[in-house]
């Protein structure tokens, strides 16, 4: 049985999960957090499900060794590829995955047209198709894979002319089709929210699921008697690429430059 003071492991293909980590830290300041950025293998969006499952197994195994009491897959693409596999491997380990916010978007749209920006892997998955069947039968959902965006965000680029042009190329057809609600279905994209908000008309709602994931983690830890009483220890970071690269962009995407170690698995 894990201790309440044990850490929570949070992972993503790269820096995208930091958008979720921030929500977790805001809601659960007593929790000690560990973060693995699989930057040596980013982007997951263009990899096979088998490849992603193998990466997630390694990272989950590492968090188990670190004594993590729960795992957050702060990545939509990893969730569709690996959540079921990890739940089977570790049936008693609290795991929170994430999925594009189709349900709230379908409830919120007034035009009846919703756009989803996500990775190719997420949009092509059976899990996403099931999500649409379940919650979006009354609305038109237009999906837009966004290859290239994640790679730019990984460099800390949140607003260069190249990035703006790429983002507009993905968003413009959705607006032209009448979308009044845009789902950010990849954890990297919330970092583009300020840029995106300046690009779309003010009545277009932009929705992501970071805060909902933090609330789900809170519920799960609570149900298992695992909510920490605090104080939290400093967040620790690992990356499967060069630690100095992550260290450089942490101050841009995270509020401070914490210690970054190498995850050589
Ligand atoms: N951040 C990830 C997601 O939420 C995946 C990005 C990628 O590696 O392609 O889907």
CSV table of C-alpha atoms and ligand atoms in Angstrom, one decimal:
chain,number,residue,atom,x,y,z
A,1,UNK,CA,0.0,0.0,0.0
A,2,UNK,CA,1.5,3.3,-1.1
A,3,UNK,CA,1.9,6.2,1.4
A,4,UNK,CA,-0.1,9.4,1.1
A,5,UNK,CA,3.2,11.3,1.0
A,6,UNK,CA,4.5,9.3,-2.0
A,7,UNK,CA,4.9,11.3,-5.3
A,8,UNK,CA,2.6,11.3,-8.3
A,9,UNK,CA,4.2,10.4,-11.7
A,10,UNK,CA,3.3,12.6,-14.7
A,11,UNK,CA,4.4,11.8,-18.2
A,12,UNK,CA,4.2,13.1,-21.8
A,13,UNK,CA,6.0,12.6,-25.0
A,14,UNK,CA,7.7,15.9,-24.2
A,15,UNK,CA,6.9,19.3,-22.7
A,16,UNK,CA,3.2,19.3,-23.5
A,17,UNK,CA,2.3,17.6,-20.2
A,18,UNK,CA,3.7,20.6,-18.3
A,19,UNK,CA,0.3,22.3,-19.2
A,20,UNK,CA,-1.3,19.5,-17.1
A,21,UNK,CA,1.3,19.5,-14.4
A,22,UNK,CA,0.6,23.2,-13.8
A,23,UNK,CA,-3.1,22.4,-13.3
A,24,UNK,CA,-2.3,19.6,-10.9
A,25,UNK,CA,0.1,21.7,-8.9
A,26,UNK,CA,-2.6,24.5,-8.7
A,27,UNK,CA,-5.3,22.2,-7.5
A,28,UNK,CA,-3.2,19.8,-5.4
A,29,UNK,CA,-0.3,21.9,-4.0
A,30,UNK,CA,0.5,19.3,-1.3
A,31,UNK,CA,1.4,16.6,-3.8
A,32,UNK,CA,5.0,15.9,-4.7
A,33,UNK,CA,5.3,15.6,-8.5
A,34,UNK,CA,7.7,13.7,-10.8
A,35,UNK,CA,7.7,14.5,-14.5
A,36,UNK,CA,9.1,12.5,-17.3
A,37,UNK,CA,9.4,14.2,-20.7
A,38,UNK,CA,10.1,11.6,-23.4
A,39,UNK,CA,11.7,14.2,-25.6
A,40,UNK,CA,14.1,11.7,-27.2
A,41,UNK,CA,11.0,10.0,-28.7
A,42,UNK,CA,8.8,13.0,-29.5
A,43,UNK,CA,6.4,13.3,-31.3
A,44,UNK,CA,4.2,10.4,-30.3
A,45,UNK,CA,1.5,11.6,-32.7
A,46,UNK,CA,3.2,10.1,-35.7
A,47,UNK,CA,4.4,6.8,-34.0
A,48,UNK,CA,2.7,3.4,-34.0
A,49,UNK,CA,0.6,2.4,-31.0
A,50,UNK,CA,3.0,-0.4,-30.2
A,51,UNK,CA,5.9,2.0,-30.1
A,52,UNK,CA,4.1,4.3,-27.7
A,53,UNK,CA,2.9,1.4,-25.5
A,54,UNK,CA,6.6,0.3,-25.1
A,55,UNK,CA,7.7,3.8,-24.2
A,56,UNK,CA,4.9,4.2,-21.7
A,57,UNK,CA,5.7,0.8,-20.1
A,58,UNK,CA,9.3,1.9,-19.5
A,59,UNK,CA,8.3,5.2,-18.0
A,60,UNK,CA,5.6,3.7,-15.9
A,61,UNK,CA,8.1,1.1,-14.6
A,62,UNK,CA,10.5,3.9,-13.7
A,63,UNK,CA,7.7,5.7,-11.8
A,64,UNK,CA,7.0,2.5,-9.9
A,65,UNK,CA,10.7,2.2,-8.9
A,66,UNK,CA,10.4,5.8,-7.7
A,67,UNK,CA,7.5,4.8,-5.4
A,68,UNK,CA,4.9,6.8,-7.3
A,69,UNK,CA,1.4,6.3,-5.8
A,70,UNK,CA,-0.4,7.2,-9.0
A,71,UNK,CA,0.3,7.9,-12.7
A,72,UNK,CA,-1.0,10.6,-14.9
A,73,UNK,CA,-0.7,10.1,-18.7
A,74,UNK,CA,-0.6,13.8,-19.5
A,75,UNK,CA,-0.8,13.0,-23.2
A,76,UNK,CA,-3.9,12.3,-25.3
A,77,UNK,CA,-1.9,10.2,-27.8
A,78,UNK,CA,-0.3,8.0,-25.0
A,79,UNK,CA,-3.7,7.5,-23.4
A,80,UNK,CA,-5.3,6.1,-26.6
A,81,UNK,CA,-2.3,3.9,-27.2
A,82,UNK,CA,-1.3,2.7,-23.7
A,83,UNK,CA,-3.8,3.4,-20.9
A,84,UNK,CA,-5.6,0.1,-21.2
A,85,UNK,CA,-2.3,-1.8,-21.4
A,86,UNK,CA,-1.0,-0.1,-18.2
A,87,UNK,CA,-4.2,-0.6,-16.4
A,88,UNK,CA,-3.9,-4.3,-17.1
A,89,UNK,CA,-0.3,-4.4,-16.0
A,90,UNK,CA,-0.9,-2.4,-12.8
A,91,UNK,CA,-4.6,-3.0,-11.9
A,92,UNK,CA,-4.4,-1.5,-8.4
A,93,UNK,CA,-2.3,1.6,-9.4
A,94,UNK,CA,-4.4,4.8,-9.8
A,95,UNK,CA,-4.0,6.0,-13.4
A,96,UNK,CA,-5.5,9.1,-14.9
A,97,UNK,CA,-5.5,9.4,-18.7
A,98,UNK,CA,-6.9,12.1,-20.9
A,99,UNK,CA,-9.1,12.5,-23.9
A,100,UNK,CA,-10.2,15.4,-26.1
A,101,UNK,CA,-13.0,17.4,-24.5
A,102,UNK,CA,-15.7,16.2,-26.9
A,103,UNK,CA,-18.5,16.0,-24.3
A,104,UNK,CA,-18.2,19.6,-23.0
A,105,UNK,CA,-17.7,20.9,-26.5
A,106,UNK,CA,-20.8,19.2,-27.8
A,107,UNK,CA,-22.8,20.7,-24.9
A,108,UNK,CA,-21.3,24.2,-25.4
A,109,UNK,CA,-21.5,24.7,-29.1
A,110,UNK,CA,-24.3,26.9,-30.5
A,111,UNK,CA,-23.4,26.7,-34.1
A,112,UNK,CA,-23.5,22.9,-33.9
A,113,UNK,CA,-20.0,22.7,-35.4
A,114,UNK,CA,-17.0,21.7,-33.2
A,115,UNK,CA,-13.3,21.6,-34.3
A,116,UNK,CA,-10.8,19.2,-32.8
A,117,UNK,CA,-7.0,20.0,-33.0
A,118,UNK,CA,-5.1,16.9,-32.0
A,119,UNK,CA,-2.4,14.5,-33.2
A,120,UNK,CA,-2.8,12.1,-36.0
A,121,UNK,CA,-2.5,9.2,-33.5
A,122,UNK,CA,-5.3,10.5,-31.3
A,123,UNK,CA,-7.7,11.3,-34.2
A,124,UNK,CA,-7.1,7.9,-35.9
A,125,UNK,CA,-7.8,5.8,-32.8
A,126,UNK,CA,-10.8,3.6,-32.1
A,127,UNK,CA,-11.0,5.3,-28.7
A,128,UNK,CA,-11.6,8.7,-30.3
A,129,UNK,CA,-14.2,7.3,-32.7
A,130,UNK,CA,-16.0,5.8,-29.7
A,131,UNK,CA,-15.9,9.2,-28.0
A,132,UNK,CA,-17.5,10.8,-31.0
A,133,UNK,CA,-20.2,8.1,-31.2
A,134,UNK,CA,-21.0,8.5,-27.5
A,135,UNK,CA,-21.1,12.3,-27.1
A,136,UNK,CA,-21.2,14.0,-30.4
A,137,UNK,CA,-24.0,12.4,-32.4
A,138,UNK,CA,-26.0,15.6,-32.5
A,139,UNK,CA,-23.1,17.9,-33.6
A,140,UNK,CA,-20.8,18.1,-36.6
A,141,UNK,CA,-17.2,17.4,-35.4
A,142,UNK,CA,-14.4,18.4,-37.8
A,143,UNK,CA,-11.0,16.9,-36.9
A,144,UNK,CA,-7.7,18.6,-37.8
A,145,UNK,CA,-4.4,16.8,-37.3
A,146,UNK,CA,-1.6,19.3,-36.7
A,147,UNK,CA,1.8,17.7,-37.7
A,148,UNK,CA,4.7,20.0,-37.0
A,149,UNK,CA,3.2,22.0,-34.2
A,150,UNK,CA,4.5,19.8,-31.4
A,151,UNK,CA,8.0,19.9,-32.8
A,152,UNK,CA,8.0,23.7,-32.7
A,153,UNK,CA,6.6,23.9,-29.2
A,154,UNK,CA,9.3,21.5,-28.1
A,155,UNK,CA,11.9,24.1,-29.0
A,156,UNK,CA,10.1,26.7,-26.8
A,157,UNK,CA,8.6,28.4,-29.9
A,158,UNK,CA,5.1,29.7,-29.0
A,159,UNK,CA,4.7,32.6,-31.5
A,160,UNK,CA,7.3,32.7,-34.3
A,161,UNK,CA,6.0,33.7,-37.8
A,162,UNK,CA,6.5,30.0,-38.9
A,163,UNK,CA,4.4,28.7,-36.0
A,164,UNK,CA,1.7,31.4,-36.6
A,165,UNK,CA,1.4,30.5,-40.2
A,166,UNK,CA,1.3,26.7,-39.5
A,167,UNK,CA,-1.4,27.2,-36.7
A,168,UNK,CA,-3.5,29.5,-39.0
A,169,UNK,CA,-3.3,26.9,-41.7
A,170,UNK,CA,-4.9,24.4,-39.3
A,171,UNK,CA,-7.4,26.7,-37.7
A,172,UNK,CA,-8.7,28.7,-40.7
A,173,UNK,CA,-10.6,25.8,-42.4
A,174,UNK,CA,-12.3,25.0,-39.0
A,175,UNK,CA,-13.5,28.6,-38.7
A,176,UNK,CA,-14.6,28.6,-42.4
A,177,UNK,CA,-16.7,25.5,-41.6
A,178,UNK,CA,-18.5,27.4,-38.9
A,179,UNK,CA,-16.8,26.0,-35.7
A,180,UNK,CA,-17.6,28.1,-32.6
A,181,UNK,CA,-15.9,25.7,-30.3
A,182,UNK,CA,-12.3,24.5,-30.6
A,183,UNK,CA,-11.0,21.5,-28.7
A,184,UNK,CA,-7.3,21.4,-27.9
A,185,UNK,CA,-6.9,17.6,-28.0
A,186,UNK,CA,-3.1,17.6,-27.4
A,187,UNK,CA,-1.4,18.7,-24.2
A,188,UNK,CA,1.1,20.8,-26.1
A,189,UNK,CA,-1.5,23.1,-27.6
A,190,UNK,CA,-2.7,24.9,-24.4
A,191,UNK,CA,0.7,26.7,-24.6
A,192,UNK,CA,-0.6,28.3,-27.9
A,193,UNK,CA,-3.8,29.5,-26.3
A,194,UNK,CA,-2.8,33.2,-26.1
A,195,UNK,CA,-1.8,33.1,-29.8
A,196,UNK,CA,-4.9,31.2,-30.8
A,197,UNK,CA,-7.2,33.5,-28.8
A,198,UNK,CA,-5.8,36.4,-30.9
A,199,UNK,CA,-6.5,34.5,-34.1
A,200,UNK,CA,-10.1,33.5,-33.7
A,201,UNK,CA,-13.2,35.6,-33.2
A,202,UNK,CA,-14.0,36.3,-29.5
A,203,UNK,CA,-17.1,34.2,-29.6
A,204,UNK,CA,-15.1,31.0,-30.4
A,205,UNK,CA,-14.6,29.0,-27.2
A,206,UNK,CA,-11.3,27.2,-26.8
A,207,UNK,CA,-11.4,24.1,-24.5
A,208,UNK,CA,-8.8,21.8,-23.1
A,209,UNK,CA,-8.9,19.2,-20.4
A,210,UNK,CA,-5.9,20.0,-18.1
A,211,UNK,CA,-8.0,21.2,-15.2
A,212,UNK,CA,-10.5,18.2,-15.5
A,213,UNK,CA,-7.5,15.8,-15.3
A,214,UNK,CA,-6.3,17.5,-12.1
A,215,UNK,CA,-9.8,17.1,-10.7
A,216,UNK,CA,-10.0,13.5,-11.7
A,217,UNK,CA,-6.6,12.9,-10.0
A,218,UNK,CA,-7.9,14.5,-6.9
A,219,UNK,CA,-11.0,12.3,-6.9
A,220,UNK,CA,-9.0,9.1,-7.5
A,221,UNK,CA,-6.4,9.9,-4.8
A,222,UNK,CA,-9.3,10.8,-2.4
A,223,UNK,CA,-11.1,7.6,-3.1
A,224,UNK,CA,-8.0,5.6,-2.4
A,225,UNK,CA,-7.1,7.5,0.8
A,226,UNK,CA,-4.0,8.8,-0.9
A,227,UNK,CA,-4.3,12.6,-0.8
A,228,UNK,CA,-1.1,14.1,0.6
A,229,UNK,CA,-1.2,16.3,3.6
A,230,UNK,CA,1.9,18.2,2.5
A,231,UNK,CA,4.2,19.9,2.4
A,232,UNK,CA,5.2,18.9,-1.1
A,233,UNK,CA,8.8,18.3,-2.1
A,234,UNK,CA,10.2,20.1,-5.1
A,235,UNK,CA,9.0,18.8,-8.5
A,236,UNK,CA,11.7,16.6,-10.2
A,237,UNK,CA,12.1,16.4,-14.0
A,238,UNK,CA,13.6,13.7,-16.3
A,239,UNK,CA,14.0,13.8,-20.0
A,240,UNK,CA,15.1,11.1,-22.5
A,241,UNK,CA,16.8,13.7,-24.6
A,242,UNK,CA,19.6,16.1,-23.6
A,243,UNK,CA,18.7,17.5,-20.1
A,244,UNK,CA,20.3,20.9,-21.0
A,245,UNK,CA,17.6,21.4,-23.8
A,246,UNK,CA,14.7,20.9,-21.4
A,247,UNK,CA,16.5,23.0,-18.8
A,248,UNK,CA,16.6,25.8,-21.3
A,249,UNK,CA,12.9,25.9,-22.1
A,250,UNK,CA,11.6,25.1,-18.7
A,251,UNK,CA,11.5,28.7,-17.7
A,252,UNK,CA,9.4,29.5,-20.8
A,253,UNK,CA,6.8,26.7,-20.2
A,254,UNK,CA,7.1,26.2,-16.5
A,255,UNK,CA,7.5,28.9,-13.9
A,256,UNK,CA,11.1,28.1,-12.9
A,257,UNK,CA,14.1,26.1,-14.0
A,258,UNK,CA,14.1,23.1,-11.7
A,259,UNK,CA,16.5,20.2,-11.6
A,260,UNK,CA,16.5,18.1,-14.8
A,261,UNK,CA,18.0,14.6,-14.9
A,262,UNK,CA,18.6,12.2,-17.7
A,263,UNK,CA,16.1,9.4,-18.3
A,264,UNK,CA,18.2,6.9,-20.2
A,265,UNK,CA,15.8,4.1,-20.8
B,1,LIG,N1,1.2,15.9,-26.0
B,1,LIG,C1,0.7,14.8,-26.7
B,1,LIG,C2,-0.8,14.7,-26.7
B,1,LIG,O1,-1.5,15.2,-25.8
B,1,LIG,C3,1.4,14.3,-27.9
B,1,LIG,C4,2.3,15.1,-28.7
B,1,LIG,C5,3.1,14.3,-29.6
B,1,LIG,O2,4.1,13.8,-29.1
B,1,LIG,O3,2.8,14.1,-30.8
B,1,LIG,O4,-1.3,14.1,-27.6
